CSV table of C-alpha atoms in Angstrom, one decimal:
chain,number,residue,atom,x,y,z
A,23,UNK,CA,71.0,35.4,-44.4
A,24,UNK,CA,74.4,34.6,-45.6
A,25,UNK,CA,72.4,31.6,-48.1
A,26,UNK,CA,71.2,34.7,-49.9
A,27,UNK,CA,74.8,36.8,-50.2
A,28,UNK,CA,76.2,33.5,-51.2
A,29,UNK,CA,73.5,33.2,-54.1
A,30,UNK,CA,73.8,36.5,-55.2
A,31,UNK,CA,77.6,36.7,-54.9
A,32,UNK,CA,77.6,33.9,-57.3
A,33,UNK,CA,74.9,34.8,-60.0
A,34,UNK,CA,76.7,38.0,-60.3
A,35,UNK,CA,80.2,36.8,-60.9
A,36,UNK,CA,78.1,34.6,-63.4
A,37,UNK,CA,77.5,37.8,-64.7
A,38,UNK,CA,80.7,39.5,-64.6
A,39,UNK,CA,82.5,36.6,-66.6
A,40,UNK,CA,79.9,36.4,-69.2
A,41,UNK,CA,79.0,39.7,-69.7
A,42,UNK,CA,79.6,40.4,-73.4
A,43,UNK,CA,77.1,37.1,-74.1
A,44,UNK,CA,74.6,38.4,-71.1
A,45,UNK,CA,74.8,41.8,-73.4
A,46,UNK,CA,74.3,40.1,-76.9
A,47,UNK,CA,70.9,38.0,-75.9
A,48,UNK,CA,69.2,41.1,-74.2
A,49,UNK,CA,70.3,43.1,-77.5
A,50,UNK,CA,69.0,46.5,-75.9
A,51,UNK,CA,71.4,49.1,-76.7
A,52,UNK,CA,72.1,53.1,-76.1
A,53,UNK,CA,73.4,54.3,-79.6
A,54,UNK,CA,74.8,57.5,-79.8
A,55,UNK,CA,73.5,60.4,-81.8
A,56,UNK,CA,75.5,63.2,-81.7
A,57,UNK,CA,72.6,65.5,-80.3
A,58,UNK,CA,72.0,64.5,-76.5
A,59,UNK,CA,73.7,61.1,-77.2
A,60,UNK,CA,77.5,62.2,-77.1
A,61,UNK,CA,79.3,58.8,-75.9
A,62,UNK,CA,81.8,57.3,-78.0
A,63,UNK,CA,80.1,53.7,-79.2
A,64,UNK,CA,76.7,51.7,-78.6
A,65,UNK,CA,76.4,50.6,-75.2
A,66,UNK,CA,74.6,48.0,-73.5
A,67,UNK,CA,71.3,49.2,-71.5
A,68,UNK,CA,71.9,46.4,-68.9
A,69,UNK,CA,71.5,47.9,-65.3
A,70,UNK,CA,68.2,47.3,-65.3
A,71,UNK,CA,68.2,44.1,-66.2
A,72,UNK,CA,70.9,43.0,-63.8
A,73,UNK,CA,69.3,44.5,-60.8
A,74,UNK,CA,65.8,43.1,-61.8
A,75,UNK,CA,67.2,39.5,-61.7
A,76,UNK,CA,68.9,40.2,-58.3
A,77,UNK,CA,66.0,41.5,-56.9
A,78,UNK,CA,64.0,38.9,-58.2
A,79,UNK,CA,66.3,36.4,-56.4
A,80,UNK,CA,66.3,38.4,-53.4
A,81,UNK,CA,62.6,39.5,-52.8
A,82,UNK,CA,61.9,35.2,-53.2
A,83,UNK,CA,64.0,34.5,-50.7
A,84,UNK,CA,63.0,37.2,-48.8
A,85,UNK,CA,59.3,36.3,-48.8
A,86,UNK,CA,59.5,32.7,-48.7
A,87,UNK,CA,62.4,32.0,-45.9
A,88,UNK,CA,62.6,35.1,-44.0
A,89,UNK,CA,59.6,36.4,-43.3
A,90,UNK,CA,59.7,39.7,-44.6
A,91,UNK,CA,59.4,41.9,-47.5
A,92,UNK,CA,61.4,45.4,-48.3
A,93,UNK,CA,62.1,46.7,-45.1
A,94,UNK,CA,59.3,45.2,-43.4
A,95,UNK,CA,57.9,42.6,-42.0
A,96,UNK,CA,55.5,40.2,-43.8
A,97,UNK,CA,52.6,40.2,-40.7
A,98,UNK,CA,52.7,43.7,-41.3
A,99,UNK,CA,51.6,43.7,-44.8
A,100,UNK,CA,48.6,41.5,-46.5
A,101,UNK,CA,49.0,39.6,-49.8
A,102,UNK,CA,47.3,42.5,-51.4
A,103,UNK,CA,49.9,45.1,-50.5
A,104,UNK,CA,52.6,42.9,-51.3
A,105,UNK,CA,51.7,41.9,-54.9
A,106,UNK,CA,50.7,45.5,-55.6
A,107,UNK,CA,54.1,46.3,-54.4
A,108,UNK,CA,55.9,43.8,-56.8
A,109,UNK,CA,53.5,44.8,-59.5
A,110,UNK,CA,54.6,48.4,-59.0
A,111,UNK,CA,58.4,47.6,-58.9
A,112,UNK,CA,57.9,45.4,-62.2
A,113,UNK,CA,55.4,47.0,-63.6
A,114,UNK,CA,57.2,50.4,-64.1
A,115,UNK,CA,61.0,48.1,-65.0
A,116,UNK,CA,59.2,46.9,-67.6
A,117,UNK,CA,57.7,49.9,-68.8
A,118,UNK,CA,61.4,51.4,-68.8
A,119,UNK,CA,62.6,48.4,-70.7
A,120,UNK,CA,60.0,49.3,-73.6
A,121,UNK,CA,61.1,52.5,-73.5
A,122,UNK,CA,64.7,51.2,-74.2
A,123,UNK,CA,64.4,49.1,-76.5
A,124,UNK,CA,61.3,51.3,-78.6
A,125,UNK,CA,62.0,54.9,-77.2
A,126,UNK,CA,58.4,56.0,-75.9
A,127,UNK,CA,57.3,59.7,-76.1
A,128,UNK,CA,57.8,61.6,-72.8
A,129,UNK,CA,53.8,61.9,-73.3
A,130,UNK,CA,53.5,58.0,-73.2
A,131,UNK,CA,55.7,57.6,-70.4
A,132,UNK,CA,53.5,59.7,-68.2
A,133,UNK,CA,50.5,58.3,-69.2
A,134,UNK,CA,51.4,54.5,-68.5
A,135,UNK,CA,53.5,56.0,-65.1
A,136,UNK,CA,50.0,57.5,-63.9
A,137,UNK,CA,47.9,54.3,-64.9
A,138,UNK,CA,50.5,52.1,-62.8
A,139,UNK,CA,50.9,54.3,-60.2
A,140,UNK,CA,46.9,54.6,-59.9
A,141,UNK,CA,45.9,51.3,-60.3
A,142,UNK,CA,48.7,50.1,-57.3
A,143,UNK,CA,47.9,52.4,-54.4
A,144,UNK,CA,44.0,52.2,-55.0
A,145,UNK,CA,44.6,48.4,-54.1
A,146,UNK,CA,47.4,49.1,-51.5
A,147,UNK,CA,46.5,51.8,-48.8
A,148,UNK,CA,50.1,51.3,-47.1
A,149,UNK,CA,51.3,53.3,-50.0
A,150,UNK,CA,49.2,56.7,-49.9
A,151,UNK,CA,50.5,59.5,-48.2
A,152,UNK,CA,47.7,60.8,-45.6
A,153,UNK,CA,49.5,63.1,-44.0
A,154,UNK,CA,53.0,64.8,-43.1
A,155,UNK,CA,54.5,65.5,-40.6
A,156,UNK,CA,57.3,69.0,-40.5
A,157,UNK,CA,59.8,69.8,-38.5
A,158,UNK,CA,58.5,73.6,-38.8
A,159,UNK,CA,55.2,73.2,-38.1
A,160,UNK,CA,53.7,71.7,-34.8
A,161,UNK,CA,50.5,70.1,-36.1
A,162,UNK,CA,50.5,67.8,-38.6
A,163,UNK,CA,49.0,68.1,-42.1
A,164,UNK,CA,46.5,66.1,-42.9
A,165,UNK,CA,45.1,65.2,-47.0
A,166,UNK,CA,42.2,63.5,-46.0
A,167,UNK,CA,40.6,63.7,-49.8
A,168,UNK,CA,43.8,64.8,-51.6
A,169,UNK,CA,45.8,61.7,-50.7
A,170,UNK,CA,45.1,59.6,-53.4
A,171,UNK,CA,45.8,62.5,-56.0
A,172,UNK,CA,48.4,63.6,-53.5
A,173,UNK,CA,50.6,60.3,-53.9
A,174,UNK,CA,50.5,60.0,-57.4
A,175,UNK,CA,51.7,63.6,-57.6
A,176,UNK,CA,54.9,62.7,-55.1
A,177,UNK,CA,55.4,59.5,-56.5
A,178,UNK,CA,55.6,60.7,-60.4
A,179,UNK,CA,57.6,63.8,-59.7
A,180,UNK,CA,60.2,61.6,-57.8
A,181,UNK,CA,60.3,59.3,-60.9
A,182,UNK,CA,60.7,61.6,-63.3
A,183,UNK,CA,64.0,63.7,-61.6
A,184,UNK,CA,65.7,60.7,-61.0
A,185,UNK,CA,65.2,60.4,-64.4
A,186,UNK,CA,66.2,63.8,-65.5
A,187,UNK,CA,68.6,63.5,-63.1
A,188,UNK,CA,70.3,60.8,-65.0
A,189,UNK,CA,73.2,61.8,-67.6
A,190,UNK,CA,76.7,60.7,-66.8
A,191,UNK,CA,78.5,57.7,-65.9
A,192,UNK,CA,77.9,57.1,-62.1
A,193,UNK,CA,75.7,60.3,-61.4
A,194,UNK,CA,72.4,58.1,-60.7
A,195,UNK,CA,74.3,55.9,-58.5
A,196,UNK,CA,75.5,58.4,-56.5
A,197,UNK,CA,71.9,59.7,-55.5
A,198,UNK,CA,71.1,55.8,-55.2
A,199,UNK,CA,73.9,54.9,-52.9
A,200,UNK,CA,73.4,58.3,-50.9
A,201,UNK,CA,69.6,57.3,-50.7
A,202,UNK,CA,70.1,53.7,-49.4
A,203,UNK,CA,72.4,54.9,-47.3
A,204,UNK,CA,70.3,57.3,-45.0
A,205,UNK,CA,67.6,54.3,-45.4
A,206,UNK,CA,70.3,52.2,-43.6
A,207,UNK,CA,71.7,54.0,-40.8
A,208,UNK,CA,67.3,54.5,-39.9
A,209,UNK,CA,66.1,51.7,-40.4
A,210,UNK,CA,66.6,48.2,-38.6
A,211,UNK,CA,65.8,46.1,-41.5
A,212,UNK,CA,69.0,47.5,-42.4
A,213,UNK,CA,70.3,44.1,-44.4
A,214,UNK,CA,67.7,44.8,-47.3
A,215,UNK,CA,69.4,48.1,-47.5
A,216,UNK,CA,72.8,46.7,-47.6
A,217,UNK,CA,72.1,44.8,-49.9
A,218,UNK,CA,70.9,47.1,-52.6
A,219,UNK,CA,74.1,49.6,-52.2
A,220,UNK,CA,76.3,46.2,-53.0
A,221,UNK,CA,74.2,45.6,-56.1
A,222,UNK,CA,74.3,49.5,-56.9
A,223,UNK,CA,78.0,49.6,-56.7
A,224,UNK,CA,78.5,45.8,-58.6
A,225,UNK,CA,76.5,47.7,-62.4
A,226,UNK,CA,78.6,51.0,-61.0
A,227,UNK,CA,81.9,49.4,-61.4
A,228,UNK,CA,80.7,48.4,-65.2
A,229,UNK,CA,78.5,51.9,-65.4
A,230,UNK,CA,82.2,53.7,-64.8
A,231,UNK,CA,84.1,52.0,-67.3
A,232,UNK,CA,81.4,53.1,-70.2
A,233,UNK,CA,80.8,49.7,-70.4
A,234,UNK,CA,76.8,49.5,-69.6
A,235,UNK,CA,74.2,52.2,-68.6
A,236,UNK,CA,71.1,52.1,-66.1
A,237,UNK,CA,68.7,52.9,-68.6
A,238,UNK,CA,65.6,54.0,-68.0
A,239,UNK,CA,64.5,50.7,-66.8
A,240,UNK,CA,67.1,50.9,-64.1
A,241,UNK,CA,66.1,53.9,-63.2
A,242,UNK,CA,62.4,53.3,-62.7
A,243,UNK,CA,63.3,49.8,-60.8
A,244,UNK,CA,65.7,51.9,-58.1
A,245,UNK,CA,63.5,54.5,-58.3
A,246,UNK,CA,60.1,52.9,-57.3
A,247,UNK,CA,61.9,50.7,-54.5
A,248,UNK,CA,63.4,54.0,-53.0
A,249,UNK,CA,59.9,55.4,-53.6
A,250,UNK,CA,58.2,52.4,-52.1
A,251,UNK,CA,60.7,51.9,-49.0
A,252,UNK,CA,60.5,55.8,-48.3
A,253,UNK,CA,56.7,55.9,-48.0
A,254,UNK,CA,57.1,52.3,-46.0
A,255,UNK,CA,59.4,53.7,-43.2
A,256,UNK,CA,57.2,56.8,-43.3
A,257,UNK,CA,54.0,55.6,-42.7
A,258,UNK,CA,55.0,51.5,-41.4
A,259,UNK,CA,58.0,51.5,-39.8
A,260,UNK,CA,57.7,55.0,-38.3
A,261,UNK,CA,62.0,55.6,-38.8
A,262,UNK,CA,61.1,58.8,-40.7
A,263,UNK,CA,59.6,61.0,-38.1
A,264,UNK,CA,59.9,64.3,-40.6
A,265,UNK,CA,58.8,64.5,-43.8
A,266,UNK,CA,61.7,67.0,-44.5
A,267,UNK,CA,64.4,64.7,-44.3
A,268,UNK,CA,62.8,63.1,-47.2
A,269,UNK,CA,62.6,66.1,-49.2
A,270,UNK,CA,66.6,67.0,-48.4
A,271,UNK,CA,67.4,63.6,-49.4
A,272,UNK,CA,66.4,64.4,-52.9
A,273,UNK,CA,66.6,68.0,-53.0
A,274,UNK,CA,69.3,68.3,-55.9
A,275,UNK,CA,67.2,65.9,-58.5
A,276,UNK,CA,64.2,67.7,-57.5
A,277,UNK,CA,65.3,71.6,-57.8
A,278,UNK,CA,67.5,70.8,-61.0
A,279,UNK,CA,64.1,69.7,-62.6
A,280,UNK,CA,62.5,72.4,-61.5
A,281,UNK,CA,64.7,74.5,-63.3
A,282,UNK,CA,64.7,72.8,-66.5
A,283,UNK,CA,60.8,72.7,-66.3
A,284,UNK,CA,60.5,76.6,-65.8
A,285,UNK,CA,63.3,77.4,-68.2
A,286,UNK,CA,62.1,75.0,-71.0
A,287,UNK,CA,58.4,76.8,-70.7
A,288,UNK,CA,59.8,79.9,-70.7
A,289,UNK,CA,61.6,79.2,-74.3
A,290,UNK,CA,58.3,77.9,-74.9
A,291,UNK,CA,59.8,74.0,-75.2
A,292,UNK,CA,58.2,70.5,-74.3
A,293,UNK,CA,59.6,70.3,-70.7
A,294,UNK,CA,59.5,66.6,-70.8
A,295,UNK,CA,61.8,66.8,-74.1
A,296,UNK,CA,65.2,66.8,-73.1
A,297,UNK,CA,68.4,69.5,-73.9
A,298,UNK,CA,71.6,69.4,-72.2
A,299,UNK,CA,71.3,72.1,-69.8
A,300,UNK,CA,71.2,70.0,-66.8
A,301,UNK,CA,73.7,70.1,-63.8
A,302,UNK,CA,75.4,67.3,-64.6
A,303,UNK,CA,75.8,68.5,-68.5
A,304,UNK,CA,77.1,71.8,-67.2
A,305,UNK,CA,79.7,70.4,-64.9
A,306,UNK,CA,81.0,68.1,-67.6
A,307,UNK,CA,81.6,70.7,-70.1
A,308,UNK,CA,84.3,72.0,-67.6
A,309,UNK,CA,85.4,68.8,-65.5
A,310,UNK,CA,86.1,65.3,-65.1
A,311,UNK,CA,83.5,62.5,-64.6
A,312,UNK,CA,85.1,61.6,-61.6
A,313,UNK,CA,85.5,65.2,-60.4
A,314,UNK,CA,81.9,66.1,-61.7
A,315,UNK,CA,80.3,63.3,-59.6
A,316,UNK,CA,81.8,64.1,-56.3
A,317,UNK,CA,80.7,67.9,-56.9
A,318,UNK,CA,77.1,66.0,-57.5
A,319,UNK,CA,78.1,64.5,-54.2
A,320,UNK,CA,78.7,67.1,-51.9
A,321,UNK,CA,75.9,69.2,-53.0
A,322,UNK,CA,73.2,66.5,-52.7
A,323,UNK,CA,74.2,64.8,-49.5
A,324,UNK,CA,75.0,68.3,-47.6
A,325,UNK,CA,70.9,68.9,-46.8
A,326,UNK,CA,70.2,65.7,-45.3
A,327,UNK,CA,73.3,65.6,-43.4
A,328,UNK,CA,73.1,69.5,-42.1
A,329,UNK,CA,69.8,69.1,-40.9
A,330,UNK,CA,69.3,65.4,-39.8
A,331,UNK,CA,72.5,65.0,-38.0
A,332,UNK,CA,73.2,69.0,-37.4
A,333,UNK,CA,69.9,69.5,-36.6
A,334,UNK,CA,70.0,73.1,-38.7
A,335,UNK,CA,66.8,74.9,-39.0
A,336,UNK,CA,64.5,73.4,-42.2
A,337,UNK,CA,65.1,77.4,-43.6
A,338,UNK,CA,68.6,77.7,-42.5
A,339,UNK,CA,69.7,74.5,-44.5
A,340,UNK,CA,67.2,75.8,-47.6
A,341,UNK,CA,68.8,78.8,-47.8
A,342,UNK,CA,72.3,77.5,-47.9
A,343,UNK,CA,71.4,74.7,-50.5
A,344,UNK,CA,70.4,77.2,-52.7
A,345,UNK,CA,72.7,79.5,-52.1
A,346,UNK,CA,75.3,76.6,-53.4
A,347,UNK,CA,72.9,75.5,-56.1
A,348,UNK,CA,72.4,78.5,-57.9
A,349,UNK,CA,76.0,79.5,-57.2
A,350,UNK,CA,77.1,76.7,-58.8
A,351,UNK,CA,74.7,76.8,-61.5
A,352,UNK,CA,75.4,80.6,-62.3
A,353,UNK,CA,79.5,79.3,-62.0
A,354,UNK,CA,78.9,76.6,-64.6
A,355,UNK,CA,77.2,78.6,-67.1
A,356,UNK,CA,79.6,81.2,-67.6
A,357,UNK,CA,81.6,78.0,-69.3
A,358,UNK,CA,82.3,78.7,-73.0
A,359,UNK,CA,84.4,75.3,-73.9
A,360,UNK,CA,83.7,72.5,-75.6
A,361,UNK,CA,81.9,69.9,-73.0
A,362,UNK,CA,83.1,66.2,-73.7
A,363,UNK,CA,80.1,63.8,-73.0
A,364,UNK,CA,80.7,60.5,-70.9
């Protein structure tokens, strides 16, 4: 165990000290365009990259010399389920790394997404949702035929927030860190988990000095590893009784989208086309980054935390999310000054 902080401790203060040459070979760049694109000077789209070497590292090691996989252990998974479950993680970094580099149409991205997402649980049944269990309702709910179509559904919805989601410096991390977090305090492969919110914070240190971004292909790797760990403890490991806690967890990314999606049909807009009406662009026209991300904070870790370790009622802690949420919202968008971007 300590073998694999050591190697990791060292490839990324590799990393650290040659960052500028790291940055000049991958040549994958954010440039701004004065339209969505407000930051000051190109950037280097290098999060992605970083964390898909680490894990890399770490998902080798953790196959080969410790006999497990994730968060769970290898005798609990067959070779199958384990190379559709790398194939999913790399599958979709790569497809975000295209997308980087080429800039894909929203249309193309959801196309390859549901081709990936499709071909990996139809070889890997650990992965489909078959039924959920609430905290409001005694009986659980069974899919029986729906699950397949069912999975894909949750899984490409939680992609693409976390991808909306995304917009200022540190805002995606936040969600990450909060996310691996939970994951840690449940579950009991809880090194895996400690891990990944050391690598999070090692690109948010960079991320926060404007000096690299996530990218989409950041976003896609964090996001199908949260995605695949979620559905493990769920329907594996059994540390996520209630399928509510899951849907708290990721409440803000979720709702926000749901917004944009409504009001972008509404003005008769692509909804996958982005505009800069998101949460995140509202509170920056008004505040800080640093100030804007611990609002971001507050309002996405208070559901999980009200009802998992408050034990509120599921409609009590609804209620007062949105209540805050469209507060907030309502709040921001009486803002008439001139928002600076990153």
């Amino acid at each position: 165990m300590i073998f694999i902080f050591i190697l990791l401790l060292l490839l990324n203060l590799f990393i650290f000290f040659n960052f500028e040459k790291i940055s000049k070979i991958t040549n994958i760049y954010d440039i701004p365009d004065k339209k969505l694109k407000l930051h000051k000077k190109k950037t280097p789209i290098m999060g992605g990259v970083i964390l898909a070497v680490n894990f890399s590292i770490l998902f080798t090691y953790q196959t080969f010399f410790l006999g497990d996989f994730l968060s769970i252990k290898l005798n609990e998974l067959n070779f199958i389920e384990i190379f559709s479950s790398l194939f999913f993680i790399f599958g979709y970094f790569f497809l975000g790394l295209y997308d980087d580099k080429f800039d894909l149409t929203p249309n193309w991205k959801l196309f390859y997404s549901i081709i990936i997402v499709s071909l990996v649980i139809f070889f890997n049944d650990s992965l489909i949702i078959k039924m959920l269990s609430l905290s409001i309702y005694e009986k659980k709910i069974f899919f029986e035929n729906y699950s397949y179509s069912f999975t894909i559904f949750c899984i490409i919805i939680l992609i693409n927030a976390l991808n909306f989601y995304d917009g200022i410096n540190g805002q995606s991390f936040v969600i990450f860190i909060t996310s691996f977090c939970f994951l840690l305090i449940k579950s009991e492969m809880n090194y895996f988990y400690l891990i990944t919110i050391l690598l999070i914070l090692f690109i948010l240190q960079f991320n926060i000095r404007n000096k690299i971004f996530l990218g989409d292909s950041g976003i896609y790797l964090l996001g199908i590893i949260l995605s695949l760990c979620l559905i493990y403890e769920h329907n594996i490991q059994k540390n996520i009784i209630f399928s509510d806690e899951i849907f708290f967890l990721l409440i803000l990314p979720g709702v926000d989208l749901l917004r944009l999606t409504i009001n972008r049909l509404l003005k008769q807009k692509n909804p996958f086309f982005g505009d800069r009406n998101h949460i995140h662009h509202l509170l920056i026209k008004r505040y800080s980054i640093l100030f804007s991300n611990f609002i971001l904070f507050f309002v996405s870790v208070s559901p999980v935390v009200l009802f998992s370790y408050f034990k509120l009622n599921f409609f009590l802690v609804s209620f007062i999310f949105l209540v805050i949420y469209v507060f907030l919202i309502q709040f921001l968008n009486t803002n008439d000054k001139k928002y600076n971007y990153r």
